[in-house]
Amino acid sequence: MKLNIKLVLTSLLLIVLVAPFQAQKLPNVVVIMADDIGLGDINFYHKQRTGNNGVVPTPNLDELAQSGMRFSDAHSPASLCAPTRFSMLTGNYSYRNQRPYGVWSPNADALIDSNNFTTIARIAKKGGYTTAFFGKWGMGGSWKPKTKVNWEKENAGALTYGFDYAVELPEGIQNKPYAFYENQVWMKLKEDSVLKELDANQTGYSTSKKHKTRGGIGDSNWDPKQAGPILVGKAVDYIKNQAKTKKPFYMYYCSQAVHIPHEPPAEFNGKKIKGATPGKHGDMIYELDIQVGLIVKTLKNAGLYDNTLLVFTSDNGGLSFDKDMKAAGHETSNGLNGSKGSIYEGGHRVPFFAVWPGKIKQNMVSNVPIVGQDMVATIAALSNQKLDKTKVFDSANLLPVFTGKTNKPVHKYLMHQSKGGPTYAIRDGKWKLIIKGEKPGVLENLKPIALFNLDENVVEDEKGNLINNPKYDERITQMYEAYVSVRISRKTTVF
């Protein structure tokens, strides 16, 4: 019997080329994005800054902070919720969207046209991942615009943007509809549930000074105290089911915590929540920590943890209005200037933990400046895909940073944004220039008002403002021109 030498050699070559990829199983990717969590809300950072434990126990988040790599210079894409969610999905700063500030209503167009943008879920699916979304969507596009809203069924939402499975709170717990949707269908909380107008007592807003009359359409059995436990319960079930399929998955978990209304459950997972801390804000942080712990525990029990890249971050800086928490010594921004909604560091410098056993070393600290939306390019790299640079402009691949192959910057510039004034900022290395505009979104009559060397003044106190020092005139001009140039062009902000 004669051997076809050419065929044998070709077959051997294919085995050599393909075998390594078969051996390298795609890791699962779980991204947890908390709502309104600042650095100081996590006990690890409070203790690091003060030497003492804070008033809110966060044992699960503390463990995550030390189980992999934590970033000292991580930022949310914006200082507010909806713009950040657009960026996390598309890998672009929200000024590239026609409506860059939000907040977007559930039946407003999310403006994520497939001709202009892709999404992290679409990239993950193309790369071989099953995709799932849990929690607060919060960026419009749950119902198609200019159509009559049928509150029993979404006709858009997460499934429209590349997710295979979704359990959504279209506007979180903060606005109508006060209801869960599973794969676009209203998920009744009880058998006798009906959709009806809820008052502020039921939505949890009756004690709010600013929103004390806020109600709206929702599930008749809606209880904001149970939203978190229901949400994480669905996520836990999903992880267990995925373990049976043995298929890699990308899970994007957007907690309802700790956005207002602050309505903590009495107990959760066998622990007292309501009254566990000096204030309701603290109780909700504690609840969030338990949610994170349940997700991690489920991954471990299912045998998936060791092959999972787990990321935890926040959509913006923390909340600073709880007087009881302040009186107890809680400082949501961990000593930084500003909080949620601010252009200063406290408005957008956020926790970012990356854990991947065997790939990311434990208890590592990275000083590389990064942005939450970098996970878009990262998942593309994980699945060996080339990123479409005509649709993704502002996302950097973090794998080389995670694995310790580089500690060099991955962004040319960081672009910061807040709806309240001052509105804009650009970061170039250690330098941050803050720019004031007459009104959000209008790039006319802009005026640089602050320059900070963050290596020397990360708190951004007024004593460190170098804007009136003639020594820095050239730097101010250069950074201002760079900001305007990037904003009005399609230039990328990554190397």
Coordinates of C-alpha atoms in Angstrom, one line a residue:
M1 CA 0.0 0.0 0.0
K2 CA 1.5 3.3 -1.1
L3 CA 1.3 6.4 1.1
N4 CA 0.4 9.7 -0.3
I5 CA 3.4 11.6 1.3
K6 CA 2.0 15.0 0.4
L7 CA -1.3 14.2 2.1
V8 CA 0.4 12.9 5.2
L9 CA 2.6 16.0 5.5
T10 CA -0.4 18.3 5.0
S11 CA -2.3 16.4 7.7
L12 CA 0.6 16.6 10.1
L13 CA 1.0 20.3 9.5
L14 CA -2.7 20.9 10.3
I15 CA -2.4 19.0 13.5
V16 CA 0.6 21.1 14.5
L17 CA -1.2 24.4 13.7
V18 CA -4.6 23.5 15.1
A19 CA -3.7 21.5 18.2
P20 CA -2.6 24.5 20.3
F21 CA -5.9 26.3 19.7
Q22 CA -7.9 23.2 20.6
A23 CA -5.9 22.9 23.8
Q24 CA -6.5 26.6 24.7
K25 CA -10.1 26.6 25.7
L26 CA -11.8 30.0 25.6
P27 CA -12.2 31.4 29.1
N28 CA -15.6 32.4 30.3
V29 CA -15.8 36.2 30.7
V30 CA -18.0 37.7 33.5
V31 CA -18.2 41.5 33.7
I32 CA -19.9 42.9 36.8
M33 CA -20.7 46.6 36.6
A34 CA -22.1 48.1 39.8
D35 CA -24.3 51.1 39.8
D36 CA -22.8 54.2 41.6
I37 CA -20.0 52.5 43.5
G38 CA -17.0 54.7 44.4
L39 CA -13.6 53.6 45.6
G40 CA -14.3 54.5 49.2
D41 CA -17.4 52.3 49.2
I42 CA -15.2 49.2 49.2
N43 CA -13.7 48.5 52.6
F44 CA -10.3 47.4 51.1
Y45 CA -9.7 51.0 49.8
H46 CA -11.0 52.6 53.0
K47 CA -8.7 50.6 55.1
Q48 CA -5.8 51.2 52.7
R49 CA -6.3 54.9 53.0
T50 CA -7.2 55.2 56.8
G51 CA -5.7 52.1 58.4
N52 CA -9.1 51.2 59.8
N53 CA -12.0 49.2 58.7
G54 CA -14.9 51.2 57.3
V55 CA -18.5 51.0 58.4
V56 CA -19.6 48.9 55.5
P57 CA -18.3 45.3 55.3
T58 CA -17.4 44.2 51.8
P59 CA -15.6 40.9 52.3
N60 CA -16.3 39.6 48.8
L61 CA -15.1 42.7 47.0
D62 CA -12.1 42.9 49.3
E63 CA -11.2 39.4 48.3
L64 CA -11.6 40.2 44.6
A65 CA -9.3 43.2 45.0
Q66 CA -6.5 40.8 46.1
S67 CA -7.3 37.8 44.0
G68 CA -6.0 39.3 40.7
M69 CA -5.1 42.7 39.4
R70 CA -6.5 45.9 40.7
F71 CA -6.1 49.2 38.8
S72 CA -5.2 52.4 40.6
D73 CA -6.0 54.5 37.6
A74 CA -9.2 53.0 36.2
H75 CA -12.1 55.2 35.0
S76 CA -15.7 54.9 34.0
P77 CA -16.3 56.2 30.4
A78 CA -18.4 59.0 31.8
S79 CA -19.5 60.4 35.2
L80 CA -23.1 59.3 34.6
C81 CA -24.9 56.1 34.1
A82 CA -26.4 56.0 30.6
P83 CA -23.4 57.3 28.7
T84 CA -21.2 54.8 30.4
R85 CA -23.5 52.0 29.4
F86 CA -23.4 53.0 25.8
S87 CA -19.6 53.0 26.0
M88 CA -19.3 49.6 27.8
L89 CA -21.5 48.1 25.0
T90 CA -19.8 49.7 22.0
G91 CA -16.2 50.5 23.0
N92 CA -16.7 54.2 22.2
Y93 CA -16.9 57.4 24.3
S94 CA -20.5 58.5 24.3
Y95 CA -19.8 61.8 22.5
R96 CA -19.6 59.6 19.4
N97 CA -23.3 59.0 19.9
Q98 CA -25.9 61.6 18.7
R99 CA -27.2 61.9 22.2
P100 CA -24.1 61.8 24.4
Y101 CA -25.5 62.5 27.8
G102 CA -28.7 60.5 28.5
V103 CA -30.6 59.6 30.6
W104 CA -32.4 57.7 27.8
S105 CA -36.0 56.6 28.3
P106 CA -36.9 52.9 27.7
N107 CA -38.7 53.7 24.4
A108 CA -36.1 56.1 23.1
D109 CA -33.7 55.0 20.3
A110 CA -30.4 53.9 21.8
L111 CA -28.8 55.1 18.5
I112 CA -26.6 52.0 18.3
D113 CA -27.0 51.7 14.5
S114 CA -25.1 48.5 13.3
N115 CA -23.8 50.6 10.4
N116 CA -21.9 52.8 12.8
F117 CA -21.3 50.6 15.9
T118 CA -20.9 47.1 16.9
T119 CA -21.3 45.7 20.4
I120 CA -19.3 43.6 22.8
A121 CA -22.0 40.9 22.7
R122 CA -21.9 40.7 18.9
I123 CA -18.1 40.4 19.0
A124 CA -18.3 37.7 21.7
K125 CA -20.8 35.7 19.7
K126 CA -18.7 35.9 16.6
G127 CA -15.8 34.6 18.7
G128 CA -17.6 31.5 19.9
Y129 CA -19.2 32.8 23.1
T130 CA -22.8 32.3 24.3
T131 CA -23.9 35.7 25.6
A132 CA -26.1 36.8 28.5
F133 CA -27.1 40.1 30.0
F134 CA -28.5 40.6 33.5
G135 CA -29.8 43.7 35.2
K136 CA -30.1 47.4 34.5
W137 CA -30.1 48.2 30.8
G138 CA -30.6 51.9 31.3
M139 CA -29.7 53.3 27.9
G140 CA -32.9 53.3 25.9
G141 CA -33.7 50.9 23.1
S142 CA -35.9 48.5 25.0
W143 CA -38.8 49.4 22.8
K144 CA -38.6 50.7 19.3
P145 CA -39.2 54.4 19.0
K146 CA -42.4 55.8 17.4
T147 CA -44.3 52.6 18.1
K148 CA -47.0 52.1 20.7
V149 CA -45.5 50.6 23.8
N150 CA -46.7 47.2 24.8
W151 CA -45.4 46.9 28.3
E152 CA -45.9 43.1 28.3
K153 CA -43.1 42.6 25.7
E154 CA -40.0 44.4 24.7
N155 CA -39.4 44.6 21.0
A156 CA -35.8 45.6 21.4
G157 CA -33.3 45.6 24.3
A158 CA -30.4 43.4 25.0
L159 CA -31.4 40.6 22.6
T160 CA -31.4 43.2 19.7
Y161 CA -27.8 44.0 20.4
G162 CA -26.2 40.6 20.4
F163 CA -27.2 38.9 23.7
D164 CA -28.6 35.3 23.5
Y165 CA -30.3 35.5 26.8
A166 CA -31.3 38.5 29.0
V167 CA -33.0 39.3 32.3
E168 CA -33.5 43.0 32.1
L169 CA -34.6 45.9 34.2
P170 CA -35.0 48.4 31.4
E171 CA -34.5 51.4 33.6
G172 CA -33.1 49.6 36.7
I173 CA -35.2 50.2 39.8
Q174 CA -35.3 53.9 39.3
N175 CA -38.0 54.5 36.7
K176 CA -40.7 52.8 34.7
P177 CA -41.3 50.1 33.9
Y178 CA -40.8 48.7 37.4
A179 CA -40.7 45.1 36.1
F180 CA -38.3 42.4 34.9
Y181 CA -38.2 41.1 31.3
E182 CA -36.8 37.7 30.5
N183 CA -35.9 37.3 26.8
Q184 CA -38.1 40.4 26.0
V185 CA -41.2 39.0 27.8
W186 CA -42.5 40.5 31.1
M187 CA -41.4 38.2 33.9
K188 CA -44.3 38.1 36.3
L189 CA -43.1 38.3 39.9
K190 CA -46.1 36.3 41.1
E191 CA -48.9 34.4 39.5
D192 CA -51.4 37.1 40.3
S193 CA -49.2 39.9 38.9
V194 CA -50.7 42.5 36.6
L195 CA -49.2 45.6 35.0
K196 CA -50.6 48.7 36.6
E197 CA -49.6 52.2 37.7
L198 CA -47.6 52.1 40.9
D199 CA -47.3 54.9 43.4
A200 CA -44.2 56.3 45.0
N201 CA -44.8 54.2 48.1
Q202 CA -44.4 51.0 46.1
T203 CA -41.5 52.2 44.0
G204 CA -39.6 53.3 47.1
Y205 CA -39.4 57.0 46.2
S206 CA -41.9 58.4 48.8
T207 CA -39.2 59.2 51.2
S208 CA -37.0 60.9 48.6
K209 CA -37.0 64.7 48.7
K210 CA -36.2 65.1 45.0
H211 CA -38.4 62.3 43.6
K212 CA -41.1 61.7 46.3
T213 CA -43.9 61.4 43.7
R214 CA -42.1 59.1 41.2
G215 CA -44.2 56.2 40.2
G216 CA -45.2 54.6 36.9
I217 CA -46.2 51.4 35.1
G218 CA -44.9 48.3 36.8
D219 CA -45.6 44.8 38.1
S220 CA -48.3 44.9 40.8
N221 CA -46.0 42.8 43.0
W222 CA -43.0 45.1 42.5
D223 CA -40.8 45.5 45.6
P224 CA -37.5 47.3 45.1
K225 CA -36.1 45.4 48.2
Q226 CA -36.3 42.1 46.3
A227 CA -34.9 43.3 42.9
G228 CA -31.3 42.4 43.8
P229 CA -32.0 38.9 45.2
I230 CA -34.2 38.1 42.1
L231 CA -31.5 39.4 39.7
V232 CA -28.6 37.5 41.2
G233 CA -30.8 34.4 41.5
K234 CA -31.3 34.4 37.8
A235 CA -27.6 34.9 37.2
V236 CA -26.7 32.0 39.5
D237 CA -29.1 29.8 37.6
Y238 CA -27.6 30.8 34.3
I239 CA -24.1 29.9 35.4
K240 CA -25.2 26.5 36.7
N241 CA -26.9 25.8 33.3
Q242 CA -23.9 26.9 31.4
A243 CA -21.7 24.6 33.3
K244 CA -23.8 21.7 32.0
T245 CA -23.3 22.9 28.3
K246 CA -19.5 23.2 28.6
K247 CA -19.7 26.1 26.2
P248 CA -17.8 29.4 26.9
F249 CA -20.0 32.3 27.8
Y250 CA -19.8 36.1 28.2
M251 CA -22.0 37.4 31.0
Y252 CA -22.6 41.1 31.6
Y253 CA -24.1 41.6 35.0
C254 CA -25.3 45.2 35.8
S255 CA -26.5 45.3 39.3
Q256 CA -29.4 47.5 40.5
A257 CA -27.3 48.4 43.5
V258 CA -26.6 51.0 44.7
H259 CA -28.7 53.4 42.8
I260 CA -31.6 55.1 44.5
P261 CA -34.2 54.4 45.8
H262 CA -32.2 52.8 48.7
E263 CA -34.5 50.1 49.8
P264 CA -32.4 47.3 51.3
P265 CA -34.0 43.9 52.0
A266 CA -34.4 42.9 55.7
E267 CA -32.3 39.8 55.0
F268 CA -30.4 38.3 52.0
N269 CA -28.6 35.0 51.8
G270 CA -29.0 34.5 55.5
K271 CA -27.5 37.8 56.5
K272 CA -29.2 40.9 58.0
I273 CA -29.0 43.8 55.5
K274 CA -31.4 46.5 56.6
G275 CA -29.8 48.3 59.5
A276 CA -26.5 46.5 59.1
T277 CA -24.7 49.8 58.5
P278 CA -25.3 53.4 59.7
G279 CA -27.3 54.3 56.6
K280 CA -29.5 52.8 53.8
H281 CA -26.7 53.7 51.3
G282 CA -24.3 51.5 53.3
D283 CA -26.9 48.7 53.5
M284 CA -27.2 48.7 49.7
I285 CA -23.4 48.5 49.3
Y286 CA -23.4 45.5 51.7
E287 CA -26.2 43.9 49.5
L288 CA -24.1 44.4 46.4
D289 CA -21.1 42.7 48.1
I290 CA -23.3 39.6 48.7
Q291 CA -24.5 39.6 45.1
V292 CA -20.8 39.5 44.0
G293 CA -20.0 36.8 46.5
L294 CA -22.9 34.6 45.2
I295 CA -21.7 34.9 41.6
V296 CA -18.1 34.0 42.6
K297 CA -19.3 31.1 44.7
T298 CA -21.4 29.7 41.9
L299 CA -18.5 29.9 39.5
K300 CA -16.4 28.0 41.9
N301 CA -19.0 25.4 42.8
A302 CA -19.7 24.8 39.1
G303 CA -16.0 24.2 38.4
L304 CA -15.8 27.3 36.1
Y305 CA -13.9 29.8 38.2
D306 CA -10.4 28.7 37.2
N307 CA -11.3 29.2 33.5
T308 CA -13.1 32.6 33.9
L309 CA -11.9 36.1 33.5
L310 CA -13.9 38.0 36.1
V311 CA -14.0 41.8 36.0
F312 CA -15.7 44.1 38.5
T313 CA -16.1 47.9 38.0
S314 CA -18.6 50.7 38.3
D315 CA -20.6 53.0 35.9
N316 CA -19.4 56.2 37.6
G317 CA -18.2 57.5 41.0
G318 CA -20.2 56.9 44.2
L319 CA -23.0 58.7 46.0
S320 CA -22.3 61.3 48.6
F321 CA -25.7 62.5 50.0
D322 CA -26.3 60.0 52.8
K323 CA -25.8 62.2 55.9
D324 CA -25.9 59.2 58.3
M325 CA -23.1 57.5 56.4
K326 CA -21.0 60.7 56.3
A327 CA -21.4 61.2 60.0
A328 CA -20.1 57.6 60.5
G329 CA -16.9 58.4 58.5
H330 CA -17.9 56.9 55.2
E331 CA -16.3 58.7 52.2
T332 CA -17.5 57.3 48.9
S333 CA -14.8 58.9 46.8
N334 CA -12.0 57.8 49.1
G335 CA -10.5 61.3 49.6
L336 CA -10.8 62.4 45.9
N337 CA -12.6 65.5 44.8
G338 CA -16.1 65.0 43.5
S339 CA -18.5 62.1 43.3
K340 CA -21.1 60.8 40.8
G341 CA -21.7 63.4 38.0
S342 CA -18.5 65.3 38.6
I343 CA -15.7 65.9 36.1
Y344 CA -13.2 65.6 38.9
E345 CA -11.6 62.3 39.8
G346 CA -14.2 61.3 42.3
G347 CA -16.8 61.3 39.5
H348 CA -15.1 58.8 37.3
R349 CA -12.1 57.1 39.0
V350 CA -13.6 53.8 39.9
P351 CA -12.7 50.3 41.1
F352 CA -11.6 47.9 38.5
F353 CA -10.6 44.3 39.5
A354 CA -9.6 41.6 37.0
V355 CA -9.3 38.0 38.3
W356 CA -8.2 35.1 36.1
P357 CA -6.6 32.2 38.0
G358 CA -3.3 31.1 36.5
K359 CA -3.2 34.0 34.0
I360 CA -3.4 37.0 36.2
K361 CA -1.2 36.9 39.3
Q362 CA -2.7 37.5 42.7
N363 CA -2.6 40.8 44.5
M364 CA -1.1 42.7 41.6
V365 CA -1.5 46.5 41.2
S366 CA -1.4 48.2 37.9
N367 CA -1.0 51.9 37.5
V368 CA -1.8 51.8 33.7
P369 CA -4.7 54.3 33.0
I370 CA -7.6 52.3 31.7
V371 CA -11.4 52.8 30.9
G372 CA -14.2 50.3 31.5
Q373 CA -15.0 50.2 27.8
D374 CA -11.6 48.5 27.2
M375 CA -13.3 45.2 27.7
V376 CA -14.7 45.4 24.2
A377 CA -11.2 45.2 22.6
T378 CA -10.2 42.7 25.3
I379 CA -12.9 40.1 24.4
A380 CA -12.1 40.6 20.7
A381 CA -8.4 39.7 21.5
L382 CA -9.4 36.8 23.7
S383 CA -11.3 35.2 20.8
N384 CA -8.6 36.0 18.2
Q385 CA -10.6 38.6 16.3
K386 CA -9.4 41.7 14.7
L387 CA -11.2 44.7 16.0
D388 CA -13.1 46.8 13.4
K389 CA -11.4 50.2 13.9
T390 CA -14.1 51.9 11.8
K391 CA -16.6 51.2 14.5
V392 CA -14.6 50.9 17.7
F393 CA -12.4 53.9 18.4
D394 CA -11.8 54.1 22.2
S395 CA -11.2 50.5 23.5
A396 CA -7.8 49.1 24.3
N397 CA -6.9 45.4 24.6
L398 CA -6.0 44.8 28.3
L399 CA -4.7 41.3 27.9
P400 CA -1.0 42.3 27.8
V401 CA -1.6 44.4 31.0
F402 CA -3.5 41.6 32.7
T403 CA -0.8 39.1 32.0
G404 CA 2.1 41.4 33.0
K405 CA 3.6 41.7 29.5
T406 CA 3.4 45.4 29.5
N407 CA 3.0 48.3 32.0
K408 CA 3.0 51.0 29.3
P409 CA -0.1 53.2 28.6
V410 CA -2.7 51.8 26.2
H411 CA -4.5 55.1 25.6
K412 CA -3.1 58.2 23.9
Y413 CA -5.7 60.2 25.8
L414 CA -8.5 59.6 28.3
M415 CA -11.6 61.7 27.5
H416 CA -13.8 62.6 30.5
Q417 CA -17.3 63.9 30.4
S418 CA -20.0 65.1 32.8
K419 CA -23.4 66.6 32.1
G420 CA -23.0 69.2 34.8
G421 CA -20.4 71.9 34.5
P422 CA -17.5 71.9 34.1
T423 CA -18.3 69.5 31.4
Y424 CA -15.1 68.2 29.7
A425 CA -11.6 67.0 30.5
I426 CA -8.7 65.4 28.7
R427 CA -6.0 63.3 30.3
D428 CA -2.6 63.1 28.7
G429 CA -0.2 61.0 30.8
K430 CA -0.1 62.5 34.3
W431 CA -1.7 65.7 33.1
K432 CA -5.5 66.5 33.2
L433 CA -7.0 69.6 31.7
I434 CA -10.6 70.5 32.6
I435 CA -12.6 72.5 30.1
K436 CA -15.8 74.5 30.7
G437 CA -18.4 75.0 28.0
E438 CA -21.5 77.2 27.8
K439 CA -23.7 74.2 27.6
P440 CA -23.3 70.4 27.3
G441 CA -22.6 69.1 23.8
V442 CA -21.7 72.5 22.3
L443 CA -18.0 72.8 21.4
E444 CA -18.1 76.6 21.2
N445 CA -16.7 79.2 23.6
L446 CA -14.8 76.5 25.5
K447 CA -12.5 77.6 28.2
P448 CA -9.7 75.7 30.0
I449 CA -10.2 76.3 33.7
A450 CA -8.0 73.8 35.5
L451 CA -4.7 71.9 34.9
F452 CA -3.6 69.2 37.3
N453 CA -0.5 67.1 37.6
L454 CA -2.2 64.0 38.9
D455 CA 1.1 62.5 40.1
E456 CA 1.4 65.3 42.5
N457 CA -2.3 66.2 43.1
V458 CA -4.7 63.4 42.4
V459 CA -7.2 65.0 44.8
E460 CA -7.4 68.0 42.5
D461 CA -7.5 70.6 45.2
E462 CA -7.5 74.2 44.1
K463 CA -4.0 74.8 45.5
G464 CA -2.7 72.4 42.8
N465 CA -4.5 74.1 39.9
L466 CA -1.8 75.2 37.5
I467 CA -4.1 76.9 35.0
N468 CA -2.8 80.4 35.7
N469 CA 0.9 79.5 35.8
P470 CA 2.5 80.8 32.6
K471 CA 5.0 78.0 32.8
Y472 CA 2.3 75.6 31.6
D473 CA 0.8 77.8 28.8
E474 CA 2.2 75.7 26.1
R475 CA 0.9 72.5 27.7
I476 CA -2.5 73.9 28.2
T477 CA -2.7 75.0 24.6
Q478 CA -1.5 71.7 23.3
M479 CA -4.0 69.7 25.4
Y480 CA -6.9 72.0 24.6
E481 CA -6.2 71.7 20.9
A482 CA -5.8 67.9 21.2
Y483 CA -9.2 67.7 22.9
V484 CA -11.0 69.7 20.3
S485 CA -9.2 67.8 17.5
V486 CA -10.2 64.4 18.8
R487 CA -13.8 65.4 19.5
I488 CA -14.5 66.8 16.0
S489 CA -12.8 63.9 14.2
R490 CA -12.9 60.2 14.1
K491 CA -9.5 59.8 15.6
T492 CA -8.9 56.9 17.9
T493 CA -7.9 57.6 21.5
V494 CA -5.8 54.4 21.9
F495 CA -2.3 53.5 20.7

